CSV table of C-alpha atoms in Angstrom, one decimal:
chain,number,residue,atom,x,y,z
A,1123,UNK,CA,-0.1,0.0,0.0
A,1124,UNK,CA,1.6,3.2,-0.9
A,1125,UNK,CA,1.7,6.7,0.4
A,1126,UNK,CA,0.0,9.2,-1.8
A,1127,UNK,CA,1.4,12.1,-3.2
A,1128,UNK,CA,-0.3,15.2,-3.0
A,1129,UNK,CA,0.1,18.2,-5.6
A,1130,UNK,CA,-1.8,21.3,-6.9
A,1131,UNK,CA,-2.3,22.3,-10.4
A,1132,UNK,CA,-1.1,25.7,-11.8
A,1133,UNK,CA,-4.1,26.4,-13.6
A,1134,UNK,CA,-5.6,26.8,-10.2
A,1135,UNK,CA,-2.7,29.3,-9.2
A,1136,UNK,CA,-2.8,31.7,-12.4
A,1137,UNK,CA,-2.3,34.8,-10.2
A,1138,UNK,CA,1.1,33.8,-9.0
A,1139,UNK,CA,4.3,33.5,-10.5
A,1140,UNK,CA,5.8,30.0,-11.2
A,1141,UNK,CA,8.8,30.3,-8.9
A,1142,UNK,CA,6.5,31.9,-6.1
A,1143,UNK,CA,4.0,29.0,-6.2
A,1144,UNK,CA,6.6,26.3,-6.2
A,1145,UNK,CA,8.2,27.7,-3.1
A,1146,UNK,CA,4.4,28.3,-1.5
A,1147,UNK,CA,3.4,24.6,-2.4
A,1148,UNK,CA,6.8,23.2,-0.8
A,1149,UNK,CA,6.3,25.3,2.1
A,1150,UNK,CA,2.9,24.0,2.7
A,1151,UNK,CA,4.0,20.3,2.3
A,1152,UNK,CA,2.9,19.3,-1.1
A,1153,UNK,CA,5.0,16.4,-2.8
A,1154,UNK,CA,4.7,18.1,-6.1
A,1155,UNK,CA,3.2,20.2,-8.8
A,1156,UNK,CA,0.6,19.6,-11.9
A,1157,UNK,CA,2.3,21.8,-14.5
A,1158,UNK,CA,-0.3,23.2,-17.0
A,1159,UNK,CA,1.8,24.3,-20.1
A,1160,UNK,CA,0.1,27.8,-20.7
A,1161,UNK,CA,1.5,31.2,-21.5
A,1162,UNK,CA,1.0,32.2,-17.7
A,1163,UNK,CA,3.7,29.9,-16.2
A,1164,UNK,CA,5.4,27.7,-18.9
A,1165,UNK,CA,4.7,28.5,-22.2
A,1166,UNK,CA,5.7,25.5,-24.7
A,1167,UNK,CA,5.8,27.9,-27.7
A,1168,UNK,CA,8.2,31.0,-26.5
A,1169,UNK,CA,11.9,30.9,-27.2
A,1170,UNK,CA,14.3,29.1,-25.1
A,1171,UNK,CA,12.6,26.1,-24.0
A,1172,UNK,CA,15.4,24.0,-23.4
A,1173,UNK,CA,16.9,26.7,-21.3
A,1174,UNK,CA,13.8,27.2,-19.3
A,1175,UNK,CA,13.0,23.7,-18.9
A,1176,UNK,CA,16.4,23.2,-17.1
A,1177,UNK,CA,15.8,26.0,-14.7
A,1178,UNK,CA,12.5,24.6,-13.8
A,1179,UNK,CA,13.9,21.3,-13.4
A,1180,UNK,CA,16.4,22.8,-11.0
A,1181,UNK,CA,14.0,24.7,-9.1
A,1182,UNK,CA,11.7,21.6,-8.5
A,1183,UNK,CA,14.5,19.4,-7.4
A,1184,UNK,CA,15.8,22.1,-4.9
A,1185,UNK,CA,12.5,22.5,-3.4
A,1186,UNK,CA,11.9,18.4,-3.7
A,1187,UNK,CA,8.8,18.8,-5.9
A,1188,UNK,CA,7.5,16.0,-8.1
A,1189,UNK,CA,5.9,17.0,-11.2
A,1190,UNK,CA,3.5,16.0,-14.0
A,1191,UNK,CA,2.8,17.9,-17.2
A,1192,UNK,CA,-0.7,18.8,-18.2
A,1193,UNK,CA,-1.9,20.1,-21.7
A,1194,UNK,CA,-5.3,21.7,-20.7
A,1195,UNK,CA,-4.7,25.6,-21.1
A,1196,UNK,CA,-7.7,26.8,-22.7
A,1197,UNK,CA,-6.5,29.3,-25.2
A,1198,UNK,CA,-2.9,28.3,-25.9
A,1199,UNK,CA,-3.1,27.4,-29.6
A,1200,UNK,CA,-6.2,29.3,-30.4
A,1201,UNK,CA,-7.1,32.6,-28.9
A,1202,UNK,CA,-10.8,32.6,-29.7
A,1203,UNK,CA,-11.7,28.9,-28.8
A,1204,UNK,CA,-11.4,26.8,-26.1
A,1205,UNK,CA,-9.0,23.9,-26.1
A,1206,UNK,CA,-8.8,24.2,-30.0
A,1207,UNK,CA,-7.7,22.7,-32.2
A,1208,UNK,CA,-8.1,18.9,-31.1
A,1209,UNK,CA,-7.2,15.6,-31.8
A,1210,UNK,CA,-10.5,15.2,-33.5
A,1211,UNK,CA,-10.6,18.0,-35.9
A,1212,UNK,CA,-11.7,17.3,-39.6
A,1213,UNK,CA,-8.8,19.5,-40.6
A,1214,UNK,CA,-5.3,17.5,-40.5
A,1215,UNK,CA,-3.5,20.4,-40.4
A,1216,UNK,CA,-5.4,21.6,-37.2
A,1217,UNK,CA,-5.1,17.9,-35.6
A,1218,UNK,CA,-1.2,18.2,-36.7
A,1219,UNK,CA,-0.9,21.6,-34.3
A,1220,UNK,CA,-2.3,19.7,-31.1
A,1221,UNK,CA,0.0,16.8,-32.1
A,1222,UNK,CA,3.2,19.2,-32.3
A,1223,UNK,CA,2.0,20.5,-28.7
A,1224,UNK,CA,1.9,16.9,-27.3
A,1225,UNK,CA,5.2,15.9,-28.5
A,1226,UNK,CA,6.5,19.2,-27.2
A,1227,UNK,CA,4.9,18.3,-23.8
A,1228,UNK,CA,6.6,14.9,-24.0
A,1229,UNK,CA,9.7,16.3,-24.6
A,1230,UNK,CA,9.5,18.7,-21.6
A,1231,UNK,CA,7.9,15.9,-19.5
A,1232,UNK,CA,11.0,13.5,-20.0
A,1233,UNK,CA,13.3,16.6,-19.4
A,1234,UNK,CA,11.8,17.4,-16.1
A,1235,UNK,CA,11.3,13.6,-15.0
A,1236,UNK,CA,8.0,14.1,-15.0
A,1237,UNK,CA,6.0,10.9,-14.6
A,1238,UNK,CA,3.2,11.2,-17.1
A,1239,UNK,CA,1.7,13.8,-19.8
A,1240,UNK,CA,-1.9,14.3,-19.4
A,1241,UNK,CA,-4.0,15.0,-22.6
A,1242,UNK,CA,-7.8,14.5,-24.0
A,1243,UNK,CA,-9.3,14.3,-27.1
A,1244,UNK,CA,-11.5,17.3,-27.6
A,1245,UNK,CA,-15.1,17.6,-28.6
A,1246,UNK,CA,-16.3,16.1,-31.9
A,1247,UNK,CA,-17.0,18.7,-34.6
A,1248,UNK,CA,-20.8,19.0,-35.2
A,1249,UNK,CA,-20.3,17.9,-39.0
A,1250,UNK,CA,-18.4,14.9,-38.2
A,1251,UNK,CA,-19.6,11.4,-37.5
A,1252,UNK,CA,-18.7,9.6,-34.2
A,1253,UNK,CA,-16.7,7.2,-36.3
A,1254,UNK,CA,-14.7,9.6,-38.2
A,1255,UNK,CA,-13.7,11.0,-34.7
A,1256,UNK,CA,-12.5,7.9,-33.4
A,1257,UNK,CA,-10.4,7.5,-36.5
A,1258,UNK,CA,-8.7,10.9,-36.5
A,1259,UNK,CA,-8.4,10.3,-32.6
A,1260,UNK,CA,-6.3,6.9,-33.2
A,1261,UNK,CA,-4.2,8.2,-35.9
A,1262,UNK,CA,-3.1,11.2,-33.8
A,1263,UNK,CA,-2.3,9.0,-30.8
A,1264,UNK,CA,-0.2,6.8,-33.0
A,1265,UNK,CA,1.9,9.5,-33.6
A,1266,UNK,CA,2.2,10.9,-30.0
A,1267,UNK,CA,2.6,7.6,-28.9
A,1268,UNK,CA,5.8,7.1,-30.9
A,1269,UNK,CA,7.3,10.1,-29.1
A,1270,UNK,CA,6.3,8.6,-25.8
A,1271,UNK,CA,8.0,5.2,-26.8
A,1272,UNK,CA,11.2,7.1,-27.6
A,1273,UNK,CA,11.1,9.4,-24.8
A,1274,UNK,CA,9.9,6.8,-22.0
A,1275,UNK,CA,7.3,9.0,-20.8
A,1276,UNK,CA,3.8,7.7,-20.7
A,1277,UNK,CA,0.7,9.6,-22.0
A,1278,UNK,CA,-2.1,9.8,-19.7
A,1279,UNK,CA,-5.4,10.5,-21.5
A,1280,UNK,CA,-8.4,11.9,-19.7
A,1281,UNK,CA,-12.0,11.2,-20.3
A,1282,UNK,CA,-13.6,14.5,-20.2
A,1283,UNK,CA,-17.3,15.2,-20.1
A,1284,UNK,CA,-18.4,16.5,-23.5
A,1285,UNK,CA,-15.5,15.3,-25.4
A,1286,UNK,CA,-15.5,12.3,-27.7
A,1287,UNK,CA,-13.4,10.2,-25.2
A,1288,UNK,CA,-15.8,11.6,-22.3
A,1289,UNK,CA,-15.7,8.7,-20.1
A,1290,UNK,CA,-14.3,5.3,-18.5
A,1291,UNK,CA,-15.5,3.2,-21.4
A,1292,UNK,CA,-14.2,5.6,-24.0
A,1293,UNK,CA,-10.8,5.3,-22.7
A,1294,UNK,CA,-10.8,1.6,-22.9
A,1295,UNK,CA,-12.0,2.0,-26.4
A,1296,UNK,CA,-9.1,3.8,-27.5
A,1297,UNK,CA,-6.8,1.7,-25.5
A,1298,UNK,CA,-8.2,-1.5,-26.8
A,1299,UNK,CA,-8.2,-0.1,-30.7
A,1300,UNK,CA,-4.7,0.9,-30.2
A,1301,UNK,CA,-3.6,-2.7,-29.2
A,1302,UNK,CA,-3.0,-1.7,-25.7
A,1303,UNK,CA,0.2,0.0,-25.7
A,1304,UNK,CA,2.2,0.3,-22.6
A,1305,UNK,CA,2.6,4.2,-23.2
A,1306,UNK,CA,-0.7,4.8,-23.0
A,1307,UNK,CA,-2.2,5.3,-19.6
A,1308,UNK,CA,-5.2,7.1,-17.9
A,1309,UNK,CA,-5.6,10.5,-16.2
A,1310,UNK,CA,-8.6,9.8,-13.8
A,1311,UNK,CA,-10.4,12.9,-12.6
A,1312,UNK,CA,-12.1,11.9,-9.3
A,1313,UNK,CA,-14.8,14.6,-9.6
A,1314,UNK,CA,-15.9,13.2,-13.2
A,1315,UNK,CA,-16.0,9.8,-11.7
A,1316,UNK,CA,-18.8,11.4,-9.5
A,1317,UNK,CA,-20.3,13.3,-12.2
A,1318,UNK,CA,-20.9,11.0,-14.9
A,1319,UNK,CA,-19.5,7.3,-14.0
A,1320,UNK,CA,-22.3,4.6,-13.3
A,1321,UNK,CA,-19.8,3.3,-10.5
A,1322,UNK,CA,-18.7,5.4,-7.2
A,1323,UNK,CA,-15.3,7.0,-7.5
A,1324,UNK,CA,-13.6,4.7,-5.5
A,1325,UNK,CA,-14.8,1.7,-7.4
A,1326,UNK,CA,-13.5,3.4,-10.5
A,1327,UNK,CA,-10.3,3.7,-8.9
A,1328,UNK,CA,-10.0,-0.1,-8.1
A,1329,UNK,CA,-11.2,-1.0,-11.8
A,1330,UNK,CA,-9.0,1.6,-13.4
A,1331,UNK,CA,-5.7,0.8,-11.3
A,1332,UNK,CA,-3.6,-1.2,-14.1
A,1333,UNK,CA,-3.7,2.1,-16.1
A,1334,UNK,CA,-3.4,4.7,-13.6
A,1335,UNK,CA,-0.7,7.2,-14.6
A,1336,UNK,CA,-2.0,10.7,-13.6
A,1337,UNK,CA,-5.0,11.5,-11.0
A,1338,UNK,CA,-6.7,15.0,-10.6
A,1339,UNK,CA,-9.0,15.3,-7.6
A,1340,UNK,CA,-11.9,17.9,-6.6
A,1341,UNK,CA,-15.4,17.9,-5.3
A,1342,UNK,CA,-18.2,17.4,-7.6
A,1343,UNK,CA,-22.2,16.7,-7.7
A,1344,UNK,CA,-23.9,14.2,-9.5
A,1345,UNK,CA,-24.5,15.3,-13.0
A,1346,UNK,CA,-22.8,18.8,-12.9
A,1347,UNK,CA,-19.7,19.2,-14.6
A,1348,UNK,CA,-18.2,22.1,-11.9
A,1349,UNK,CA,-14.8,21.7,-10.0
A,1350,UNK,CA,-15.6,22.3,-6.7
A,1351,UNK,CA,-13.3,23.1,-3.4
A,1352,UNK,CA,-13.4,19.9,-1.0
A,1353,UNK,CA,-16.7,19.8,0.9
A,1354,UNK,CA,-18.8,21.5,-1.3
A,1355,UNK,CA,-19.9,18.5,-3.3
A,1356,UNK,CA,-20.8,15.1,-3.0
A,1357,UNK,CA,-17.8,12.8,-3.0
A,1358,UNK,CA,-16.7,10.9,0.2
A,1359,UNK,CA,-13.0,11.2,0.0
A,1360,UNK,CA,-11.6,8.4,2.9
A,1361,UNK,CA,-12.8,5.5,0.6
A,1362,UNK,CA,-11.5,7.2,-2.5
A,1363,UNK,CA,-8.1,7.8,-1.2
A,1364,UNK,CA,-7.8,4.3,0.5
A,1365,UNK,CA,-8.8,2.7,-2.8
A,1366,UNK,CA,-5.8,5.0,-4.6
A,1367,UNK,CA,-3.4,3.6,-1.6
A,1368,UNK,CA,-4.5,0.2,-2.0
A,1369,UNK,CA,-3.9,0.4,-5.7
A,1370,UNK,CA,-0.3,1.3,-5.0
A,1371,UNK,CA,-0.6,4.2,-7.2
A,1372,UNK,CA,2.8,6.1,-7.4
A,1373,UNK,CA,2.2,9.2,-9.2
A,1374,UNK,CA,0.6,12.4,-8.2
A,1375,UNK,CA,-3.0,13.2,-6.8
A,1376,UNK,CA,-3.0,16.8,-7.9
A,1377,UNK,CA,-6.0,19.0,-6.9
A,1378,UNK,CA,-7.9,20.6,-9.9
A,1379,UNK,CA,-9.5,23.8,-9.0
A,1380,UNK,CA,-8.9,26.0,-12.5
A,1381,UNK,CA,-11.7,28.4,-11.8
A,1382,UNK,CA,-10.8,29.2,-8.4
A,1383,UNK,CA,-7.2,30.9,-8.8
A,1384,UNK,CA,-8.5,34.1,-7.1
A,1385,UNK,CA,-8.6,32.2,-3.9
A,1386,UNK,CA,-5.6,30.0,-5.0
A,1387,UNK,CA,-3.3,30.3,-1.9
A,1388,UNK,CA,-5.6,29.7,0.8
A,1389,UNK,CA,-7.5,26.9,-1.3
A,1390,UNK,CA,-4.0,25.0,-1.7
A,1391,UNK,CA,-3.4,25.2,2.3
A,1392,UNK,CA,-7.2,23.9,2.9
A,1393,UNK,CA,-7.2,21.4,0.3
A,1394,UNK,CA,-3.9,19.6,1.8
A,1395,UNK,CA,-5.5,19.8,5.3
A,1396,UNK,CA,-8.6,18.2,4.2
A,1397,UNK,CA,-6.7,15.4,2.1
A,1398,UNK,CA,-4.8,14.6,4.7
A,1399,UNK,CA,-7.4,14.4,7.3
A,1400,UNK,CA,-9.6,12.4,4.8
A,1401,UNK,CA,-6.5,9.7,4.8
A,1402,UNK,CA,-6.4,9.2,8.5
């Protein structure tokens, strides 16, 4: 049974400089940081990427923090459309832009010593059939998985409500259609389990254990995709955390509150205290 390694997502601390939030999370007692690649903290499209990555790796090492790399920035690639372009766009050049970002994310994660790269499918375009979307998704992942294989850094795809790959059944469909590659794992968002999965979150953990590469955690209500601070939703957390420990999950368990940056420092402290108490 493993000791859980708790982290906080940078997408919930967007009013802080990256260096300041690293120091803060270390001082609070977190074990790691979930780094969203974006223009606010760590822009993967800006000059000097290799140098900036080395600097960040040194900083994380100095403060004893692990890291996972997340790619959920809302407007990094398209300033007008959230999360676009995606891996299921009809335009192959648009899909290639997202593929290139994920290949860069794999490079960054490898150089940082991150345990995984988080990613997602995207929303199916209105003028596309579901089968067309799945074909594009498979082809996109075949390209990205090759980069992950070369770098030895797994991908962790997240089932995102409203996306083509929107639930755990969708993850297993993709995994099986790609031939169950070792480099393809799962980002399990505990709130999403409460929101839409037929099983309770702790059973989702148990059944997903062989493929877990990254975990996001927050409170949520059934049928409502809204990331909530702990105690404001419906999730019973002690069984969830016990299931993660029993699964011997060794990656980061990252608090995911992307809409609460205005209260980020206070929520980071309260979240850590809540999770520690829930583990007891």
